[in-house]
Short mmCIF file of C-alpha atoms in Angstrom, two decimals:
data_model
loop_
_atom_site.label_atom_id
_atom_site.label_comp_id
_atom_site.label_asym_id
_atom_site.label_seq_id
_atom_site.Cartn_x
_atom_site.Cartn_y
_atom_site.Cartn_z
CA UNK A 1 0.00 0.00 0.00
CA UNK A 2 1.11 3.58 -0.56
CA UNK A 3 1.91 3.56 -4.29
CA UNK A 4 -0.29 5.44 -6.72
CA UNK A 5 -0.55 5.01 -10.46
CA UNK A 6 -0.89 8.17 -12.45
CA UNK A 7 -4.06 7.85 -14.52
CA UNK A 8 -6.68 6.00 -16.48
CA UNK A 9 -7.62 6.83 -20.08
CA UNK A 10 -10.59 5.99 -22.31
CA UNK A 11 -11.41 6.70 -25.97
CA UNK A 12 -14.67 6.06 -27.86
CA UNK A 13 -15.37 6.14 -31.59
CA UNK A 14 -18.60 5.66 -33.53
CA UNK A 15 -20.90 5.08 -30.57
CA UNK A 16 -24.15 6.72 -29.55
CA UNK A 17 -23.76 8.86 -26.43
CA UNK A 18 -19.96 8.63 -26.31
CA UNK A 19 -19.88 10.84 -23.19
CA UNK A 20 -22.19 8.65 -21.10
CA UNK A 21 -20.35 5.46 -22.15
CA UNK A 22 -17.06 7.19 -21.28
CA UNK A 23 -18.51 8.04 -17.87
CA UNK A 24 -19.22 4.37 -17.09
CA UNK A 25 -15.78 3.35 -18.38
CA UNK A 26 -14.14 6.02 -16.18
CA UNK A 27 -16.06 4.82 -13.11
CA UNK A 28 -14.55 1.36 -13.68
CA UNK A 29 -11.07 2.98 -13.85
CA UNK A 30 -11.61 5.17 -10.77
CA UNK A 31 -9.00 3.13 -8.85
CA UNK A 32 -6.33 4.56 -11.20
CA UNK A 33 -6.88 8.16 -10.12
CA UNK A 34 -9.18 10.06 -7.78
CA UNK A 35 -8.04 13.65 -8.09
CA UNK A 36 -9.72 14.82 -11.27
CA UNK A 37 -11.87 13.55 -14.11
CA UNK A 38 -12.77 14.83 -17.55
CA UNK A 39 -14.48 13.93 -20.83
CA UNK A 40 -14.05 15.63 -24.24
CA UNK A 41 -16.60 14.86 -26.98
CA UNK A 42 -16.84 15.63 -30.70
CA UNK A 43 -20.12 15.85 -32.62
CA UNK A 44 -18.22 15.84 -35.91
CA UNK A 45 -17.78 19.62 -36.04
CA UNK A 46 -16.72 20.85 -32.62
CA UNK A 47 -15.10 19.40 -29.50
CA UNK A 48 -16.63 20.16 -26.10
CA UNK A 49 -14.91 19.44 -22.81
CA UNK A 50 -15.93 19.17 -19.17
CA UNK A 51 -13.41 18.41 -16.41
CA UNK A 52 -13.06 19.19 -12.72
CA UNK A 53 -11.38 18.08 -9.51
CA UNK A 54 -12.85 15.09 -7.68
CA UNK A 55 -14.26 11.64 -8.32
CA UNK A 56 -16.07 10.81 -11.57
CA UNK A 57 -19.48 10.76 -9.85
CA UNK A 58 -18.87 14.20 -8.34
CA UNK A 59 -17.53 15.84 -11.52
CA UNK A 60 -20.46 14.91 -13.80
CA UNK A 61 -24.24 15.29 -13.51
CA UNK A 62 -27.05 14.69 -16.08
CA UNK A 63 -26.91 18.30 -17.32
CA UNK A 64 -23.32 17.80 -18.51
CA UNK A 65 -24.38 14.95 -20.79
CA UNK A 66 -27.00 17.19 -22.41
CA UNK A 67 -24.08 19.42 -23.44
CA UNK A 68 -21.59 16.67 -24.32
CA UNK A 69 -23.26 15.29 -27.43
CA UNK A 70 -21.30 13.29 -29.97
CA UNK A 71 -19.98 9.88 -31.05
CA UNK A 72 -16.22 10.39 -30.45
CA UNK A 73 -14.67 11.03 -27.02
CA UNK A 74 -11.56 10.86 -24.90
CA UNK A 75 -11.74 10.71 -21.12
CA UNK A 76 -9.41 10.66 -18.14
CA UNK A 77 -9.07 10.07 -14.40
CA UNK A 78 -5.96 11.48 -12.80
CA UNK A 79 -3.58 10.87 -9.96
CA UNK A 80 -0.90 13.54 -10.15
CA UNK A 81 2.80 12.72 -10.58
CA UNK A 82 4.17 15.30 -13.06
CA UNK A 83 2.49 18.63 -12.32
CA UNK A 84 0.59 19.66 -9.21
CA UNK A 85 -2.92 18.82 -8.05
CA UNK A 86 -4.80 21.71 -9.69
CA UNK A 87 -7.64 22.11 -12.19
CA UNK A 88 -5.11 23.43 -14.76
CA UNK A 89 -3.49 19.99 -14.77
CA UNK A 90 -6.78 18.05 -15.05
CA UNK A 91 -7.24 16.16 -18.32
CA UNK A 92 -8.12 15.74 -21.15
CA UNK A 93 -6.25 18.75 -22.58
CA UNK A 94 -7.93 20.52 -25.49
CA UNK A 95 -6.14 22.68 -28.04
CA UNK A 96 -8.27 24.53 -30.59
CA UNK A 97 -6.58 26.36 -33.47
CA UNK A 98 -7.32 27.30 -37.07
CA UNK A 99 -6.86 23.76 -38.39
CA UNK A 100 -9.30 22.34 -35.83
CA UNK A 101 -9.16 20.88 -32.34
CA UNK A 102 -7.14 18.15 -30.64
CA UNK A 103 -8.04 16.65 -27.24
CA UNK A 104 -5.57 14.38 -25.48
CA UNK A 105 -5.60 12.11 -22.40
CA UNK A 106 -2.32 10.61 -21.14
CA UNK A 107 -1.38 7.91 -18.65
CA UNK A 108 2.32 7.81 -17.84
CA UNK A 109 5.20 10.19 -17.39
CA UNK A 110 7.78 11.69 -19.71
CA UNK A 111 11.36 11.75 -18.45
CA UNK A 112 12.40 14.52 -20.89
CA UNK A 113 9.42 16.88 -20.68
CA UNK A 114 11.41 19.74 -19.11
CA UNK A 115 13.86 20.24 -22.04
CA UNK A 116 10.98 19.71 -24.50
CA UNK A 117 8.89 22.35 -22.74
CA UNK A 118 11.84 24.75 -22.78
CA UNK A 119 12.30 24.16 -26.52
CA UNK A 120 8.59 24.84 -27.16
CA UNK A 121 8.61 27.98 -25.02
CA UNK A 122 11.69 29.26 -26.88
CA UNK A 123 9.76 28.86 -30.14
CA UNK A 124 6.76 30.81 -28.83
CA UNK A 125 4.46 28.22 -27.21
CA UNK A 126 2.62 29.20 -24.05
CA UNK A 127 1.50 26.75 -21.37
CA UNK A 128 -1.54 26.82 -19.10
CA UNK A 129 -0.42 23.91 -16.91
CA UNK A 130 2.67 22.31 -15.38
CA UNK A 131 1.74 18.90 -16.82
CA UNK A 132 3.93 16.89 -19.19
CA UNK A 133 0.75 16.02 -21.13
CA UNK A 134 0.44 19.58 -22.42
CA UNK A 135 3.95 19.23 -23.90
CA UNK A 136 2.78 16.21 -25.95
CA UNK A 137 -0.28 18.15 -27.16
CA UNK A 138 1.81 21.18 -28.22
CA UNK A 139 4.27 18.96 -30.10
CA UNK A 140 1.43 17.35 -32.06
CA UNK A 141 -0.20 20.73 -32.76
CA UNK A 142 3.12 22.18 -33.96
CA UNK A 143 3.28 19.62 -36.80
CA UNK A 144 -0.44 19.18 -37.40
CA UNK A 145 -0.45 21.01 -40.73
CA UNK A 146 1.66 18.14 -42.13
CA UNK A 147 -1.20 15.75 -41.27
CA UNK A 148 -2.00 13.85 -38.09
CA UNK A 149 0.09 10.76 -38.93
CA UNK A 150 3.23 12.83 -39.55
CA UNK A 151 2.56 14.96 -36.46
CA UNK A 152 2.21 11.84 -34.29
CA UNK A 153 5.30 10.09 -35.65
CA UNK A 154 7.40 13.26 -35.22
CA UNK A 155 6.13 13.70 -31.67
CA UNK A 156 6.79 10.10 -30.68
CA UNK A 157 10.38 10.37 -31.90
CA UNK A 158 10.89 13.27 -29.46
CA UNK A 159 9.17 12.10 -26.28
CA UNK A 160 10.80 9.61 -23.90
CA UNK A 161 9.22 7.84 -20.97
CA UNK A 162 5.96 6.00 -20.44
CA UNK A 163 2.76 6.89 -22.22
CA UNK A 164 -0.58 5.44 -23.17
CA UNK A 165 -2.40 8.16 -25.13
CA UNK A 166 -5.98 8.62 -26.29
CA UNK A 167 -6.18 11.49 -28.79
CA UNK A 168 -9.13 12.81 -30.76
CA UNK A 169 -9.87 15.37 -33.44
CA UNK A 170 -13.33 16.31 -34.68
CA UNK A 171 -13.48 13.16 -36.80
CA UNK A 172 -10.96 10.58 -35.55
CA UNK A 173 -9.74 8.70 -32.46
CA UNK A 174 -6.12 7.64 -31.95
CA UNK A 175 -4.45 5.34 -29.43
CA UNK A 176 -0.67 5.34 -28.85
CA UNK A 177 1.45 3.15 -26.57
CA UNK A 178 5.08 3.83 -25.74
CA UNK A 179 7.79 1.66 -27.40
CA UNK A 180 8.26 -0.38 -24.20
CA UNK A 181 4.54 -0.77 -23.48
CA UNK A 182 5.14 0.33 -19.88
CA UNK A 183 1.60 1.67 -19.41
CA UNK A 184 -1.29 -0.54 -20.54
CA UNK A 185 -3.76 0.24 -23.34
CA UNK A 186 -6.29 -2.07 -24.98
CA UNK A 187 -8.82 -2.03 -27.79
CA UNK A 188 -12.42 -3.22 -27.82
CA UNK A 189 -15.58 -3.14 -29.87
CA UNK A 190 -18.77 -1.43 -28.66
CA UNK A 191 -21.73 -1.96 -30.98
CA UNK A 192 -20.53 -0.72 -34.37
CA UNK A 193 -17.85 1.46 -32.77
CA UNK A 194 -14.59 1.10 -30.87
CA UNK A 195 -13.26 1.71 -27.37
CA UNK A 196 -9.67 2.27 -26.18
CA UNK A 197 -9.01 1.92 -22.44
CA UNK A 198 -6.25 1.52 -19.86
CA UNK A 199 -7.76 -1.76 -18.66
CA UNK A 200 -10.08 -4.39 -20.09
CA UNK A 201 -12.50 -3.96 -17.14
CA UNK A 202 -13.53 -0.62 -18.72
CA UNK A 203 -14.53 -2.46 -21.92
CA UNK A 204 -16.60 -4.89 -19.83
CA UNK A 205 -18.26 -1.93 -18.04
CA UNK A 206 -19.81 -0.69 -21.30
CA UNK A 207 -20.79 -4.20 -22.43
CA UNK A 208 -18.06 -4.14 -25.06
CA UNK A 209 -15.97 -6.93 -26.52
CA UNK A 210 -12.23 -7.03 -25.89
CA UNK A 211 -10.24 -7.28 -29.15
CA UNK A 212 -6.57 -7.03 -28.14
CA UNK A 213 -3.89 -5.03 -26.37
CA UNK A 214 -2.30 -2.17 -28.28
CA UNK A 215 1.28 -3.28 -28.97
CA UNK A 216 4.33 -1.41 -27.65
CA UNK A 217 5.17 1.42 -30.06
CA UNK A 218 1.88 1.02 -31.94
CA UNK A 219 -0.33 3.87 -33.16
CA UNK A 220 -3.97 2.97 -33.87
CA UNK A 221 -6.00 5.45 -35.94
CA UNK A 222 -9.79 5.01 -36.07
CA UNK A 223 -11.85 7.08 -38.49
CA UNK A 224 -14.66 6.69 -41.05
CA UNK A 225 -12.36 4.45 -43.13
CA UNK A 226 -12.04 1.97 -40.25
CA UNK A 227 -9.03 1.06 -38.12
CA UNK A 228 -5.43 1.55 -39.23
CA UNK A 229 -2.35 0.40 -37.30
CA UNK A 230 1.08 2.04 -37.61
CA UNK A 231 4.04 0.30 -35.99
CA UNK A 232 7.37 1.91 -35.27
CA UNK A 233 10.29 0.26 -37.01
CA UNK A 234 12.77 0.18 -34.12
CA UNK A 235 11.35 -2.67 -32.06
CA UNK A 236 11.96 -2.75 -28.34
CA UNK A 237 11.15 -5.41 -25.77
CA UNK A 238 7.76 -5.26 -24.08
CA UNK A 239 8.29 -4.09 -20.50
CA UNK A 240 4.87 -3.72 -18.89
CA UNK A 241 4.97 -2.09 -15.44
CA UNK A 242 5.09 -5.08 -13.07
CA UNK A 243 3.05 -3.18 -10.45
CA UNK A 244 -0.01 -3.34 -12.72
CA UNK A 245 -0.25 -7.01 -11.68
CA UNK A 246 0.74 -6.50 -8.05
CA UNK A 247 -1.42 -3.51 -7.17
CA UNK A 248 -2.75 -1.04 -9.76
CA UNK A 249 -5.00 -3.02 -12.06
CA UNK A 250 -8.41 -4.24 -11.06
CA UNK A 251 -8.45 -8.01 -10.47
CA UNK A 252 -11.01 -8.51 -13.27
CA UNK A 253 -8.70 -6.95 -15.90
CA UNK A 254 -6.44 -8.82 -18.33
CA UNK A 255 -3.27 -6.91 -19.23
CA UNK A 256 -0.97 -8.07 -22.05
CA UNK A 257 -2.48 -11.55 -21.94
CA UNK A 258 -2.12 -11.98 -18.17
CA UNK A 259 -5.34 -12.20 -16.09
CA UNK A 260 -4.55 -10.00 -13.09
CA UNK A 261 -6.33 -12.08 -10.45
CA UNK A 262 -4.69 -15.28 -11.74
CA UNK A 263 -1.27 -13.59 -11.47
CA UNK A 264 -2.03 -12.60 -7.87
CA UNK A 265 -3.10 -16.15 -6.94
CA UNK A 266 0.14 -17.50 -8.39
CA UNK A 267 2.28 -14.87 -6.62
CA UNK A 268 0.64 -15.93 -3.35
CA UNK A 269 1.33 -19.59 -4.10
CA UNK A 270 5.01 -18.86 -4.83
CA UNK A 271 5.24 -16.86 -1.60
CA UNK A 272 3.84 -19.84 0.33
CA UNK A 273 6.51 -22.13 -1.18
CA UNK A 274 9.33 -19.64 -0.57
CA UNK A 275 8.32 -18.48 2.93
CA UNK A 276 6.13 -20.98 4.77
CA UNK A 277 5.24 -20.53 8.44
CA UNK A 278 3.11 -22.46 10.95
CA UNK A 279 -0.12 -20.54 11.40
CA UNK A 280 -3.88 -20.87 11.88
CA UNK A 281 -5.23 -18.45 9.32
CA UNK A 282 -4.24 -16.47 6.17
CA UNK A 283 -5.74 -13.04 5.51
CA UNK A 284 -5.19 -10.46 2.76
CA UNK A 285 -5.02 -6.67 2.99
CA UNK A 286 -7.89 -5.31 0.86
CA UNK A 287 -8.08 -4.94 -2.01
CA UNK A 288 -4.95 -6.00 -3.85
CA UNK A 289 -3.59 -8.37 -1.19
CA UNK A 290 -6.66 -10.63 -1.30
CA UNK A 291 -5.82 -12.62 -4.48
CA UNK A 292 -2.30 -13.35 -3.22
CA UNK A 293 -3.69 -14.37 0.20
CA UNK A 294 -6.05 -16.87 -1.46
CA UNK A 295 -3.16 -18.29 -3.47
CA UNK A 296 -1.00 -18.53 -0.33
CA UNK A 297 -3.79 -20.27 1.60
CA UNK A 298 -4.45 -22.85 -1.12
CA UNK A 299 -0.76 -23.67 -1.58
CA UNK A 300 0.06 -23.81 2.16
CA UNK A 301 -3.12 -25.54 3.33
CA UNK A 302 -3.62 -22.85 5.99
CA UNK A 303 -7.28 -21.74 5.91
CA UNK A 304 -8.13 -18.39 4.29
CA UNK A 305 -10.28 -15.93 6.19
CA UNK A 306 -11.45 -12.38 5.52
CA UNK A 307 -9.79 -10.99 8.69
CA UNK A 308 -9.76 -7.34 7.61
CA UNK A 309 -12.64 -5.18 6.44
CA UNK A 310 -12.17 -2.04 4.33
CA UNK A 311 -14.35 1.04 4.66
CA UNK A 312 -15.44 1.53 1.03
CA UNK A 313 -16.42 5.17 1.54
CA UNK A 314 -13.02 6.66 2.36
CA UNK A 315 -11.45 6.66 -1.11
CA UNK A 316 -8.16 8.53 -1.46
CA UNK A 317 -9.72 11.98 -1.44
CA UNK A 318 -9.19 12.71 2.25
CA UNK A 319 -5.96 14.67 2.67
CA UNK A 320 -4.80 14.71 6.28
CA UNK A 321 -2.45 17.61 6.99
CA UNK A 322 0.23 15.80 9.00
CA UNK A 323 2.09 12.51 8.54
CA UNK A 324 0.82 11.13 11.88
CA UNK A 325 -2.77 11.94 10.90
CA UNK A 326 -2.25 10.27 7.53
CA UNK A 327 -0.92 7.17 9.29
CA UNK A 328 -3.89 7.15 11.66
CA UNK A 329 -6.23 7.15 8.64
CA UNK A 330 -5.32 3.44 8.32
CA UNK A 331 -7.43 2.82 11.46
CA UNK A 332 -10.41 4.48 9.74
CA UNK A 333 -9.87 2.75 6.40
CA UNK A 334 -9.18 -0.78 7.68
CA UNK A 335 -10.45 -2.72 10.67
CA UNK A 336 -9.86 -6.27 11.87
CA UNK A 337 -12.61 -8.87 12.33
CA UNK A 338 -11.93 -10.09 15.87
CA UNK A 339 -13.82 -13.39 15.48
CA UNK A 340 -11.50 -14.36 12.57
CA UNK A 341 -8.30 -13.55 14.46
CA UNK A 342 -8.58 -13.78 18.24
CA UNK A 343 -6.08 -16.19 19.76
CA UNK A 344 -4.77 -17.21 16.33
CA UNK A 345 -1.42 -17.22 14.58
CA UNK A 346 -2.10 -14.99 11.57
CA UNK A 347 -0.35 -14.73 8.18
CA UNK A 348 -1.19 -11.36 6.61
CA UNK A 349 -0.46 -10.80 2.90
CA UNK A 350 0.05 -7.31 1.50
CA UNK A 351 1.05 -6.25 -2.02
CA UNK A 352 4.04 -4.10 -1.04
CA UNK A 353 5.83 -2.23 1.73
CA UNK A 354 6.75 1.32 0.77
CA UNK A 355 7.43 3.57 3.76
CA UNK A 356 6.49 0.92 6.33
CA UNK A 357 4.08 3.15 8.23
CA UNK A 358 0.91 1.46 6.92
CA UNK A 359 2.38 -1.98 7.63
CA UNK A 360 3.12 -0.99 11.22
CA UNK A 361 -0.47 0.23 11.70
CA UNK A 362 -1.80 -3.01 10.17
CA UNK A 363 0.15 -5.11 12.64
CA UNK A 364 -1.23 -2.95 15.48
CA UNK A 365 -4.79 -3.45 14.20
CA UNK A 366 -4.33 -7.23 14.09
CA UNK A 367 -2.78 -7.43 17.57
CA UNK A 368 -5.53 -5.22 18.96
CA UNK A 369 -8.04 -7.76 17.58
CA UNK A 370 -6.33 -10.52 19.61
CA UNK A 371 -3.96 -12.08 17.03
CA UNK A 372 -1.48 -14.26 18.95
CA UNK A 373 1.22 -13.99 16.25
CA UNK A 374 1.42 -11.81 13.12
CA UNK A 375 3.50 -13.12 10.20
CA UNK A 376 3.78 -10.52 7.44
CA UNK A 377 4.21 -11.72 3.84
CA UNK A 378 4.59 -9.44 0.81
CA UNK A 379 3.65 -10.44 -2.75
CA UNK A 380 6.26 -8.14 -4.33
CA UNK A 381 10.02 -7.84 -3.68
CA UNK A 382 11.37 -4.93 -1.59
CA UNK A 383 10.71 -1.55 -3.28
CA UNK A 384 14.18 0.03 -3.22
CA UNK A 385 14.08 2.63 -6.01
CA UNK A 386 11.71 5.47 -6.96
CA UNK A 387 9.79 5.33 -10.26
CA UNK A 388 10.25 7.94 -13.01
CA UNK A 389 7.69 6.41 -15.31
CA UNK A 390 4.28 7.28 -13.92
CA UNK A 391 4.07 5.94 -10.37
CA UNK A 392 4.02 8.30 -7.43
CA UNK A 393 6.73 6.67 -5.28
CA UNK A 394 8.50 8.46 -2.45
CA UNK A 395 12.15 9.42 -2.77
CA UNK A 396 14.81 6.73 -2.17
CA UNK A 397 15.44 8.03 1.35
CA UNK A 398 11.77 7.43 2.28
CA UNK A 399 11.61 3.87 0.91
CA UNK A 400 12.13 1.64 3.96
CA UNK A 401 13.64 -1.25 1.93
CA UNK A 402 16.20 1.12 0.43
CA UNK A 403 17.73 1.79 3.84
CA UNK A 404 16.94 -1.29 5.94
CA UNK A 405 17.42 -5.06 5.81
CA UNK A 406 14.42 -7.37 6.17
CA UNK A 407 15.03 -8.07 9.87
CA UNK A 408 15.22 -4.33 10.61
CA UNK A 409 11.94 -3.79 8.75
CA UNK A 410 10.35 -6.65 10.69
CA UNK A 411 11.26 -4.94 13.98
CA UNK A 412 10.09 -1.57 12.63
CA UNK A 413 6.63 -2.86 11.72
CA UNK A 414 6.34 -5.08 14.81
CA UNK A 415 5.66 -8.41 13.06
CA UNK A 416 6.75 -11.83 14.39
CA UNK A 417 8.22 -12.66 10.98
CA UNK A 418 8.53 -10.93 7.60
CA UNK A 419 9.28 -12.22 4.10
CA UNK A 420 9.04 -10.83 0.57
CA UNK A 421 8.55 -12.83 -2.62
CA UNK A 422 11.78 -13.15 -4.64
CA UNK A 423 11.98 -11.28 -7.96
CA UNK A 424 12.65 -14.59 -9.72
CA UNK A 425 9.62 -16.17 -8.04
CA UNK A 426 7.40 -13.24 -8.93
CA UNK A 427 8.38 -13.27 -12.61
CA UNK A 428 7.92 -17.05 -12.67
CA UNK A 429 4.36 -16.58 -11.36
CA UNK A 430 3.61 -14.01 -14.06
CA UNK A 431 5.08 -16.18 -16.82
CA UNK A 432 3.04 -19.12 -15.57
CA UNK A 433 -0.10 -16.97 -15.78
CA UNK A 434 0.56 -16.05 -19.40
CA UNK A 435 1.31 -19.66 -20.35
CA UNK A 436 -2.23 -20.56 -19.46
CA UNK A 437 -3.61 -17.87 -21.77
CA UNK A 438 -0.96 -18.73 -24.44
CA UNK A 439 -0.05 -15.25 -25.56
CA UNK A 440 3.71 -15.31 -26.04
CA UNK A 441 6.52 -14.37 -23.66
CA UNK A 442 5.95 -11.27 -21.54
CA UNK A 443 8.47 -8.69 -20.35
CA UNK A 444 8.30 -6.37 -17.35
CA UNK A 445 9.65 -3.07 -16.06
CA UNK A 446 11.21 -3.94 -12.68
CA UNK A 447 12.91 -0.59 -11.99
CA UNK A 448 11.41 -0.12 -8.50
CA UNK A 449 13.02 -3.40 -7.39
CA UNK A 450 16.27 -3.43 -9.39
CA UNK A 451 16.98 0.21 -10.26
CA UNK A 452 17.18 -0.77 -13.95
CA UNK A 453 14.61 1.05 -16.06
CA UNK A 454 13.70 0.56 -19.74
CA UNK A 455 14.04 4.35 -20.15
CA UNK A 456 16.83 6.27 -18.38
CA UNK A 457 15.54 8.34 -15.44
CA UNK A 458 16.14 11.99 -14.85
#
């Protein structure tokens, strides 16, 4: 717990009521960002946009959909990494100029946006936000007179980092995925039209049919002529962010051929083989620790129990002013079920340990509910390095695994024992998951564990 992905993106083409379908797709991606939401829609002639701070359900009401008429849309939910938490940085971004309009929604983070922004400012561009997404939009607009395909290809040759983009003009929808495929993006069919989305669960939410993942480095252009795919010549290895499977993605999503919940079961099973312990019950920290806990329980033979309940109405919108207050929010968000735990030796599975503060509070909650022993197991390796590619991780000095050995962390969080899954074991679990869906060999960005990134950091 404690990591945040940057965003979720959606694009619609050739559907009735694109805005209302985008709304339902965004609600299903709400876990990817809770700070702002927005939808831009084209009726074939003009693009209209509504965005604001807050959750999807708070940002939109029925009156907005009366205004947002059209069959093409791009939409966005945001968790800020590059750029502050202000309405100016909310997405989609819309640029209207004499050749027409372009709206753009971006999930990811550019590592070279500062020099690119400086170059654009030197050539006369002005910026309304501090977001790296506006840099991408200005680069496309700068070359737009040469045609959208040329503008896109030129832009992609300049930007470096992670990006899944949904872009629209008055009459077309475009999806773009970075050459390493770090951030996810998939394609589906809705009626006679198409949907692009960060996760397949958004396609399910609008009763669509999943077609495939957008490939690393691929540009998909959808217009009245149908769907066209452009692939960049310089092939790179697919390196999907490994934390999509550990934490970010919803368990009902399938990303790059790997069913997320299946991957979590298998990570839990590997953890049970690598770090067994005598205990009476296995529990998972909601939500993303539950799949791994079920896998651990099945493999170890120790019974699975709910153990912890999550208050569904907290969200991530509450901003406590001090660190101690933020830590105490864990007591509000999570509570132990005493009847599951009292007098028992408990194995608790969480997806990660970042600062260690949440883990310490969790152990306190379990002991307060009468747990006799608390054995902490983690379904990802120690997070030792910050992410430059679209995850809001603390600095290296704040990452507890960067500065402490496992035994020191165990003492710090107050557990009776502590173990992390090995990186080899984790990748084996993921590869096993893809074997079952027979979709070729995967590749993963493991920078937060190893310090080796597919794109050089800042």
